[in-house]
PDB file of C-alpha atoms and ligand atoms in Angstrom:
ATOM      1  CA  MET A  14      -0.344  -0.080  -0.171  1.00 84.00           C
ATOM      2  CA  THR A  15       1.690   3.786  -1.433  1.00 90.00           C
ATOM      3  CA  SER A  16       0.482   6.725   0.679  1.00 91.00           C
ATOM      4  CA  ILE A  17       0.737  10.039   0.754  1.00 93.00           C
ATOM      5  CA  SER A  18       2.970  12.441   3.445  1.00 93.00           C
ATOM      6  CA  ASP A  19       2.268  15.173   1.391  1.00 93.00           C
ATOM      7  CA  TYR A  20       2.548  17.187  -2.246  1.00 97.00           C
ATOM      8  CA  SER A  21       5.155  18.319  -4.030  1.00 96.00           C
ATOM      9  CA  GLU A  22       2.935  18.609  -8.273  1.00 96.00           C
ATOM     10  CA  GLN A  23       2.378  21.654  -7.149  1.00 96.00           C
ATOM     11  CA  LEU A  24      -1.733  21.518  -8.054  1.00 98.00           C
ATOM     12  CA  ILE A  25      -3.410  22.632  -4.415  1.00 98.00           C
ATOM     13  CA  PRO A  26      -2.141  25.464  -2.572  1.00 98.00           C
ATOM     14  CA  LEU A  27      -1.567  23.595   0.477  1.00 98.00           C
ATOM     15  CA  THR A  28       0.171  20.635   2.183  1.00 98.00           C
ATOM     16  CA  ARG A  29      -1.746  17.270   2.081  1.00 98.00           C
ATOM     17  CA  ASP A  30      -1.988  18.675   6.024  1.00 98.00           C
ATOM     18  CA  GLU A  31      -3.471  21.500   5.736  1.00 98.00           C
ATOM     19  CA  LEU A  32      -5.709  19.621   3.071  1.00 98.00           C
ATOM     20  CA  VAL A  33      -7.330  17.152   5.567  1.00 98.00           C
ATOM     21  CA  ALA A  34      -7.678  19.494   8.218  1.00 98.00           C
ATOM     22  CA  LYS A  35     -10.267  21.484   6.346  1.00 98.00           C
ATOM     23  CA  LEU A  36     -11.544  18.385   5.603  1.00 98.00           C
ATOM     24  CA  LYS A  37     -12.377  17.656   9.193  1.00 98.00           C
ATOM     25  CA  ILE A  38     -14.311  20.652   9.100  1.00 98.00           C
ATOM     26  CA  ALA A  39     -16.174  20.642   6.655  1.00 98.00           C
ATOM     27  CA  LEU A  40     -17.471  16.971   6.890  1.00 98.00           C
ATOM     28  CA  ASP A  41     -18.797  15.197   9.977  1.00 98.00           C
ATOM     29  CA  SER A  42     -17.306  12.268  11.032  1.00 98.00           C
ATOM     30  CA  ASN A  43     -18.402   9.622   9.112  1.00 98.00           C
ATOM     31  CA  ARG A  44     -18.062  11.006   5.737  1.00 98.00           C
ATOM     32  CA  PHE A  45     -14.465  12.466   7.284  1.00 98.00           C
ATOM     33  CA  HIS A  46     -13.636   8.944   6.700  1.00 98.00           C
ATOM     34  CA  HIS A  47     -15.127   8.450   3.246  1.00 99.00           C
ATOM     35  CA  VAL A  48     -13.002  10.684   2.063  1.00 98.00           C
ATOM     36  CA  LEU A  49     -10.117   9.171   3.600  1.00 98.00           C
ATOM     37  CA  ARG A  50     -11.467   5.145   3.158  1.00 98.00           C
ATOM     38  CA  VAL A  51     -11.620   7.171  -0.622  1.00 99.00           C
ATOM     39  CA  GLU A  52      -7.801   8.879  -1.005  1.00 98.00           C
ATOM     40  CA  GLN A  53      -6.723   5.135  -0.535  1.00 98.00           C
ATOM     41  CA  THR A  54      -8.228   3.606  -3.012  1.00 98.00           C
ATOM     42  CA  ALA A  55      -7.827   5.738  -5.283  1.00 98.00           C
ATOM     43  CA  ILE A  56      -3.785   5.333  -5.360  1.00 98.00           C
ATOM     44  CA  ASP A  57      -3.463   2.180  -5.110  1.00 98.00           C
ATOM     45  CA  LEU A  58      -5.732   2.322  -7.847  1.00 98.00           C
ATOM     46  CA  ALA A  59      -3.919   4.905  -9.460  1.00 98.00           C
ATOM     47  CA  LYS A  60      -0.879   3.101  -8.898  1.00 98.00           C
ATOM     48  CA  ALA A  61      -2.351   0.125 -10.962  1.00 98.00           C
ATOM     49  CA  ASN A  62      -3.408   2.008 -14.025  1.00 98.00           C
ATOM     50  CA  GLY A  63       0.033   4.748 -14.135  1.00 98.00           C
ATOM     51  CA  VAL A  64      -1.839   7.366 -13.204  1.00 98.00           C
ATOM     52  CA  ASP A  65      -0.821  10.552 -11.224  1.00 98.00           C
ATOM     53  CA  LEU A  66      -1.177   9.863  -7.048  1.00 98.00           C
ATOM     54  CA  GLU A  67      -1.199  13.266  -6.331  1.00 98.00           C
ATOM     55  CA  LYS A  68      -3.729  14.133  -8.952  1.00 98.00           C
ATOM     56  CA  ALA A  69      -5.489  10.962  -6.557  1.00 98.00           C
ATOM     57  CA  SER A  70      -4.671  11.787  -3.329  1.00 98.00           C
ATOM     58  CA  ILE A  71      -6.782  15.917  -3.941  1.00 98.00           C
ATOM     59  CA  ALA A  72      -8.921  14.483  -5.662  1.00 99.00           C
ATOM     60  CA  GLY A  73      -9.669  11.407  -2.669  1.00 98.00           C
ATOM     61  CA  LEU A  74     -10.179  13.885  -1.030  1.00 98.00           C
ATOM     62  CA  CYS A  75     -12.454  16.689  -2.503  1.00 99.00           C
ATOM     63  CA  HIS A  76     -14.423  14.433  -4.089  1.00 99.00           C
ATOM     64  CA  ASP A  77     -17.495  14.920  -0.993  1.00 99.00           C
ATOM     65  CA  TYR A  78     -15.934  18.152  -0.217  1.00 99.00           C
ATOM     66  CA  ALA A  79     -19.042  20.172  -0.634  1.00 98.00           C
ATOM     67  CA  LYS A  80     -21.647  17.455   0.280  1.00 98.00           C
ATOM     68  CA  GLN A  81     -23.103  18.311   3.663  1.00 98.00           C
ATOM     69  CA  ARG A  82     -23.444  22.378   1.907  1.00 98.00           C
ATOM     70  CA  SER A  83     -26.935  23.997   2.248  1.00 98.00           C
ATOM     71  CA  ASP A  84     -28.853  23.850  -0.893  1.00 98.00           C
ATOM     72  CA  ALA A  85     -28.971  27.651  -0.672  1.00 98.00           C
ATOM     73  CA  ASP A  86     -25.170  27.496  -1.047  1.00 98.00           C
ATOM     74  CA  PHE A  87     -25.523  25.008  -3.731  1.00 98.00           C
ATOM     75  CA  LEU A  88     -28.114  27.468  -5.901  1.00 98.00           C
ATOM     76  CA  ALA A  89     -25.704  30.144  -4.702  1.00 98.00           C
ATOM     77  CA  ALA A  90     -22.389  28.854  -6.406  1.00 98.00           C
ATOM     78  CA  ILE A  91     -24.460  27.809  -9.400  1.00 98.00           C
ATOM     79  CA  ASP A  92     -25.043  31.029  -9.947  1.00 98.00           C
ATOM     80  CA  ARG A  93     -21.721  33.078  -8.685  1.00 98.00           C
ATOM     81  CA  TYR A  94     -20.176  30.755 -10.838  1.00 98.00           C
ATOM     82  CA  GLY A  95     -22.539  30.651 -13.965  1.00 98.00           C
ATOM     83  CA  LEU A  96     -23.648  26.689 -14.118  1.00 98.00           C
ATOM     84  CA  ALA A  97     -26.439  26.401 -16.177  1.00 97.00           C
ATOM     85  CA  PRO A  98     -30.078  27.568 -14.676  1.00 97.00           C
ATOM     86  CA  ASP A  99     -30.913  24.042 -15.519  1.00 97.00           C
ATOM     87  CA  LEU A 100     -29.028  22.740 -12.470  1.00 98.00           C
ATOM     88  CA  LYS A 101     -31.139  24.044  -9.809  1.00 98.00           C
ATOM     89  CA  ASN A 102     -33.562  21.986 -10.648  1.00 98.00           C
ATOM     90  CA  TRP A 103     -31.171  19.039  -8.927  1.00 98.00           C
ATOM     91  CA  ALA A 104     -30.563  18.338  -5.758  1.00 98.00           C
ATOM     92  CA  ASN A 105     -27.051  17.313  -3.155  1.00 98.00           C
ATOM     93  CA  PRO A 106     -26.845  14.222  -3.916  1.00 98.00           C
ATOM     94  CA  ILE A 107     -25.502  15.395  -7.632  1.00 98.00           C
ATOM     95  CA  TRP A 108     -25.036  18.919  -7.039  1.00 98.00           C
ATOM     96  CA  HIS A 109     -21.388  17.630  -4.515  1.00 99.00           C
ATOM     97  CA  GLY A 110     -19.226  16.736  -7.340  1.00 98.00           C
ATOM     98  CA  VAL A 111     -20.965  19.162 -10.114  1.00 98.00           C
ATOM     99  CA  VAL A 112     -20.771  21.954  -8.678  1.00 98.00           C
ATOM    100  CA  GLY A 113     -18.894  21.484  -5.767  1.00 98.00           C
ATOM    101  CA  ALA A 114     -16.094  20.706  -8.337  1.00 99.00           C
ATOM    102  CA  GLU A 115     -16.228  24.722  -8.570  1.00 98.00           C
ATOM    103  CA  LEU A 116     -16.430  25.729  -4.260  1.00 98.00           C
ATOM    104  CA  VAL A 117     -12.962  23.468  -4.771  1.00 98.00           C
ATOM    105  CA  LYS A 118     -11.756  24.932  -7.480  1.00 98.00           C
ATOM    106  CA  HIS A 119     -12.541  29.126  -5.323  1.00 98.00           C
ATOM    107  CA  GLU A 120     -12.277  27.550  -1.591  1.00 98.00           C
ATOM    108  CA  LEU A 121      -9.560  24.990  -1.718  1.00 98.00           C
ATOM    109  CA  GLY A 122      -7.834  26.447  -5.650  1.00 98.00           C
ATOM    110  CA  VAL A 123      -6.761  23.566  -6.945  1.00 98.00           C
ATOM    111  CA  TRP A 124      -7.208  24.135 -10.924  1.00 98.00           C
ATOM    112  CA  ASP A 125      -6.427  21.758 -12.616  1.00 98.00           C
ATOM    113  CA  GLU A 126      -9.033  20.938 -15.020  1.00 98.00           C
ATOM    114  CA  ASP A 127      -8.370  16.596 -14.508  1.00 98.00           C
ATOM    115  CA  ILE A 128      -9.300  16.893 -10.795  1.00 99.00           C
ATOM    116  CA  LEU A 129     -11.700  18.564 -11.101  1.00 99.00           C
ATOM    117  CA  ASN A 130     -13.611  17.182 -14.030  1.00 99.00           C
ATOM    118  CA  ALA A 131     -12.842  13.966 -11.819  1.00 99.00           C
ATOM    119  CA  ILE A 132     -14.864  15.895  -8.563  1.00 99.00           C
ATOM    120  CA  ARG A 133     -17.985  17.224 -11.398  1.00 98.00           C
ATOM    121  CA  HIS A 134     -18.041  13.102 -12.543  1.00 98.00           C
ATOM    122  CA  HIS A 135     -17.363  10.854  -9.071  1.00 99.00           C
ATOM    123  CA  THR A 136     -21.599  10.071  -9.047  1.00 98.00           C
ATOM    124  CA  THR A 137     -23.174   9.711 -12.168  1.00 98.00           C
ATOM    125  CA  GLY A 138     -19.381   9.247 -14.594  1.00 98.00           C
ATOM    126  CA  ASP A 139     -18.910  11.291 -17.813  1.00 98.00           C
ATOM    127  CA  ALA A 140     -19.490   9.435 -20.849  1.00 98.00           C
ATOM    128  CA  THR A 141     -16.095  10.367 -21.447  1.00 98.00           C
ATOM    129  CA  MET A 142     -13.526   9.855 -18.847  1.00 98.00           C
ATOM    130  CA  SER A 143      -9.529  10.393 -18.505  1.00 98.00           C
ATOM    131  CA  LEU A 144      -8.005   7.338 -15.789  1.00 99.00           C
ATOM    132  CA  LEU A 145      -8.854  10.050 -12.906  1.00 99.00           C
ATOM    133  CA  GLU A 146     -12.072  10.893 -14.111  1.00 99.00           C
ATOM    134  CA  GLN A 147     -12.527   6.711 -13.692  1.00 99.00           C
ATOM    135  CA  VAL A 148      -9.952   5.812 -10.604  1.00 99.00           C
ATOM    136  CA  VAL A 149     -12.265   8.544  -9.341  1.00 99.00           C
ATOM    137  CA  TYR A 150     -15.804   7.183  -9.388  1.00 99.00           C
ATOM    138  CA  MET A 151     -14.582   3.475  -9.006  1.00 99.00           C
ATOM    139  CA  ALA A 152     -12.352   4.646  -5.949  1.00 99.00           C
ATOM    140  CA  ASP A 153     -15.532   5.681  -4.739  1.00 99.00           C
ATOM    141  CA  TYR A 154     -18.128   2.604  -5.138  1.00 98.00           C
ATOM    142  CA  ILE A 155     -15.323   0.672  -4.126  1.00 98.00           C
ATOM    143  CA  GLU A 156     -13.958   1.400  -0.323  1.00 98.00           C
ATOM    144  CA  PRO A 157     -13.069  -0.412   1.878  1.00 98.00           C
ATOM    145  CA  GLY A 158     -15.905   1.421   3.919  1.00 98.00           C
ATOM    146  CA  ARG A 159     -18.818  -0.142   1.359  1.00 98.00           C
ATOM    147  CA  ASP A 160     -20.418  -3.210   2.029  1.00 98.00           C
ATOM    148  CA  PHE A 161     -23.687  -3.278  -0.117  1.00 97.00           C
ATOM    149  CA  PRO A 162     -24.638  -6.659  -2.106  1.00 96.00           C
ATOM    150  CA  GLY A 163     -21.861  -6.764  -5.916  1.00 97.00           C
ATOM    151  CA  VAL A 164     -19.756  -5.137  -3.986  1.00 98.00           C
ATOM    152  CA  GLU A 165     -17.028  -8.321  -4.030  1.00 98.00           C
ATOM    153  CA  GLN A 166     -17.533  -8.030  -7.838  1.00 98.00           C
ATOM    154  CA  ALA A 167     -17.253  -4.736  -7.909  1.00 98.00           C
ATOM    155  CA  ARG A 168     -13.785  -4.954  -7.237  1.00 98.00           C
ATOM    156  CA  GLN A 169     -13.176  -7.904  -8.657  1.00 98.00           C
ATOM    157  CA  LEU A 170     -14.769  -6.753 -11.506  1.00 98.00           C
ATOM    158  CA  THR A 171     -12.192  -3.683 -11.047  1.00 98.00           C
ATOM    159  CA  HIS A 172      -8.756  -4.544  -9.900  1.00 98.00           C
ATOM    160  CA  LYS A 173      -8.616  -6.802 -13.518  1.00 98.00           C
ATOM    161  CA  LEU A 174      -9.736  -3.765 -15.842  1.00 98.00           C
ATOM    162  CA  LEU A 175     -10.283  -0.285 -14.941  1.00 98.00           C
ATOM    163  CA  ALA A 176     -12.802   0.342 -17.007  1.00 98.00           C
ATOM    164  CA  LEU A 177     -15.028  -3.038 -16.682  1.00 98.00           C
ATOM    165  CA  GLY A 178     -16.250  -1.492 -13.052  1.00 98.00           C
ATOM    166  CA  VAL A 179     -17.195   1.696 -14.484  1.00 98.00           C
ATOM    167  CA  ALA A 180     -19.475   0.118 -16.330  1.00 98.00           C
ATOM    168  CA  TYR A 181     -20.663  -2.695 -13.941  1.00 98.00           C
ATOM    169  CA  GLN A 182     -21.288   1.130 -11.162  1.00 98.00           C
ATOM    170  CA  THR A 183     -23.111   2.959 -13.704  1.00 98.00           C
ATOM    171  CA  LYS A 184     -26.045  -0.335 -14.931  1.00 98.00           C
ATOM    172  CA  ARG A 185     -25.670  -1.266 -11.345  1.00 98.00           C
ATOM    173  CA  THR A 186     -26.146   2.633 -10.287  1.00 98.00           C
ATOM    174  CA  LEU A 187     -29.223   3.123 -13.132  1.00 98.00           C
ATOM    175  CA  GLU A 188     -30.899   0.184 -12.111  1.00 98.00           C
ATOM    176  CA  TYR A 189     -30.668   1.536  -9.007  1.00 98.00           C
ATOM    177  CA  LEU A 190     -32.095   4.573  -9.764  1.00 98.00           C
ATOM    178  CA  LEU A 191     -34.976   2.612 -11.728  1.00 98.00           C
ATOM    179  CA  ASP A 192     -36.200   1.234  -8.632  1.00 98.00           C
ATOM    180  CA  HIS A 193     -36.037   3.748  -6.677  1.00 98.00           C
ATOM    181  CA  GLY A 194     -38.608   5.870  -8.673  1.00 98.00           C
ATOM    182  CA  SER A 195     -35.806   8.576  -8.911  1.00 98.00           C
ATOM    183  CA  PRO A 196     -35.424  11.794 -11.317  1.00 98.00           C
ATOM    184  CA  ILE A 197     -32.125  10.899 -14.075  1.00 98.00           C
ATOM    185  CA  TYR A 198     -29.338  13.043 -14.583  1.00 98.00           C
ATOM    186  CA  PRO A 199     -29.097  13.765 -18.186  1.00 97.00           C
ATOM    187  CA  ALA A 200     -25.342  12.293 -18.060  1.00 97.00           C
ATOM    188  CA  THR A 201     -25.939   9.167 -15.785  1.00 98.00           C
ATOM    189  CA  ILE A 202     -27.857   7.885 -19.562  1.00 98.00           C
ATOM    190  CA  LEU A 203     -25.095   9.576 -21.588  1.00 98.00           C
ATOM    191  CA  THR A 204     -22.215   7.173 -18.291  1.00 98.00           C
ATOM    192  CA  TYR A 205     -24.547   4.144 -19.345  1.00 98.00           C
ATOM    193  CA  ASN A 206     -24.463   4.488 -23.349  1.00 98.00           C
ATOM    194  CA  ALA A 207     -20.672   5.376 -23.471  1.00 98.00           C
ATOM    195  CA  TRP A 208     -20.209   2.192 -21.154  1.00 98.00           C
ATOM    196  CA  VAL A 209     -22.309  -0.408 -20.317  1.00 98.00           C
ATOM    197  CA  PRO A 210     -23.236  -1.977 -24.447  1.00 98.00           C
ATOM    198  CA  LYS A 211     -19.377  -1.327 -25.050  1.00 97.00           C
ATOM    199  CA  TYR A 212     -18.922  -4.474 -21.703  1.00 98.00           C
ATOM    200  CA  GLU A 213     -21.631  -5.874 -21.478  1.00 96.00           C
ATOM    201  CA  GLY A 214     -20.985  -9.376 -22.366  1.00 95.00           C
ATOM    202  CA  GLU A 215     -18.002  -8.841 -19.359  1.00 97.00           C
ATOM    203  CA  ILE A 216     -19.659  -7.279 -16.276  1.00 97.00           C
ATOM    204  CA  ASN A 217     -22.768 -10.006 -15.885  1.00 88.00           C
ATOM    205  CA  GLY A 218     -21.852 -12.894 -13.587  1.00 59.00           C
TER     206      GLY A 218
HETATM  207  P1  LIG B 322     -21.044   9.273  -1.743  1.00 72.78           P
HETATM  208  O1  LIG B 322     -21.816  10.420  -2.047  1.00 72.78           O
HETATM  209  O2  LIG B 322     -20.061   8.822  -1.510  1.00 72.78           O
HETATM  210  O3  LIG B 322     -22.931   8.567  -0.428  1.00 72.78           O
HETATM  211  O4  LIG B 322     -22.078   8.721  -2.858  1.00 72.78           O
HETATM  212  P2  LIG B 322     -22.313   9.918  -5.073  1.00 72.78           P
HETATM  213  O5  LIG B 322     -21.278  11.065  -5.226  1.00 72.78           O
HETATM  214  O6  LIG B 322     -21.259   8.028  -5.001  1.00 72.78           O
HETATM  215  O7  LIG B 322     -24.146   9.278  -4.894  1.00 72.78           O
HETATM  216  C1  LIG B 322     -24.404  10.978  -4.155  1.00 72.78           C
HETATM  217  C2  LIG B 322     -26.061  10.050  -4.334  1.00 72.78           C
HETATM  218  O8  LIG B 322     -26.485  10.112  -5.809  1.00 72.78           O
HETATM  219  C3  LIG B 322     -26.589   8.551  -4.889  1.00 72.78           C
HETATM  220  O9  LIG B 322     -27.475   8.036  -3.735  1.00 72.78           O
HETATM  221  C4  LIG B 322     -27.013   7.712  -6.364  1.00 72.78           C
HETATM  222  O10 LIG B 322     -27.569   6.875  -5.972  1.00 72.78           O
HETATM  223  C5  LIG B 322     -27.109   9.617  -7.114  1.00 72.78           C
HETATM  224  N1  LIG B 322     -27.653   9.066  -8.171  1.00 72.78           N
HETATM  225  C6  LIG B 322     -25.383   8.817  -9.078  1.00 72.78           C
HETATM  226  N2  LIG B 322     -26.251   9.358  -9.865  1.00 72.78           N
HETATM  227  C7  LIG B 322     -27.833   9.511 -10.005  1.00 72.78           C
HETATM  228  C8  LIG B 322     -29.268  10.758 -10.804  1.00 72.78           C
HETATM  229  O11 LIG B 322     -28.830  10.056 -12.110  1.00 72.78           O
HETATM  230  N3  LIG B 322     -30.072  10.964 -10.497  1.00 72.78           N
HETATM  231  C9  LIG B 322     -30.058  10.854  -8.795  1.00 72.78           C
HETATM  232  N4  LIG B 322     -31.344  11.808  -8.604  1.00 72.78           N
HETATM  233  N5  LIG B 322     -29.026  10.778  -7.914  1.00 72.78           N
HETATM  234  C10 LIG B 322     -28.429  10.335  -8.626  1.00 72.78           C
HETATM  235 FE1  LIG B 323     -20.292  11.901  -3.809  1.00 72.78          FE
HETATM  236 FE1  LIG B 324     -17.960  10.185  -1.518  1.00 72.78          FE
END
């Protein structure tokens, strides 16, 4: 297991300890420990897939930075940062990634677009995802604190081939949303079309 004790690539104007301290203030204890586990899982997946480890650490730690912000904070940020007004029709599950990335940029000083995209797309995925985006999408889903039917298969597929994990998560999440009558965010459908049919034969069983 590789761990990162500090940063040297100037991707964030904070030490790792300073970033962790900010997250401890922004998040409740369960969520704080979740982001630490996502960071470690992302670092491990990054190492296996030739992805920059500092980017994996920062994106893993920051992916849920905005999770506990108020709806009013998100609505104000959508205006302040000129995001699509349609976003106002959604809610925290969508906002904390898409709008949260802007808060990470402006409040934590992360300007690397690959890291910001990994945060933006960590909940819904996207039709096109860099390896870092795939790593964070999967780390959030399979971190060791996750316990749901299918998580072991998700872990096995992800370790076999990152894209298989992406396809599996995308299919299972859409099934879950449909079962519960939840509104489907458009990017979720685009992610499904781009990843699931392509790998359908390899993610079952
Ligand atoms: P977490 O922040 O670590 O709890 O995990 P995520 O960011 O992956 O997911 C947050 C929530 O968003 C979960 O309950 C998902 O089921 C939900 N979610 C994912 N995609 C969609 C979508 O297209 N529409 C809606 N309404 N919810 C979604
Ligand atoms: Fe999240
Ligand atoms: Fe998360």
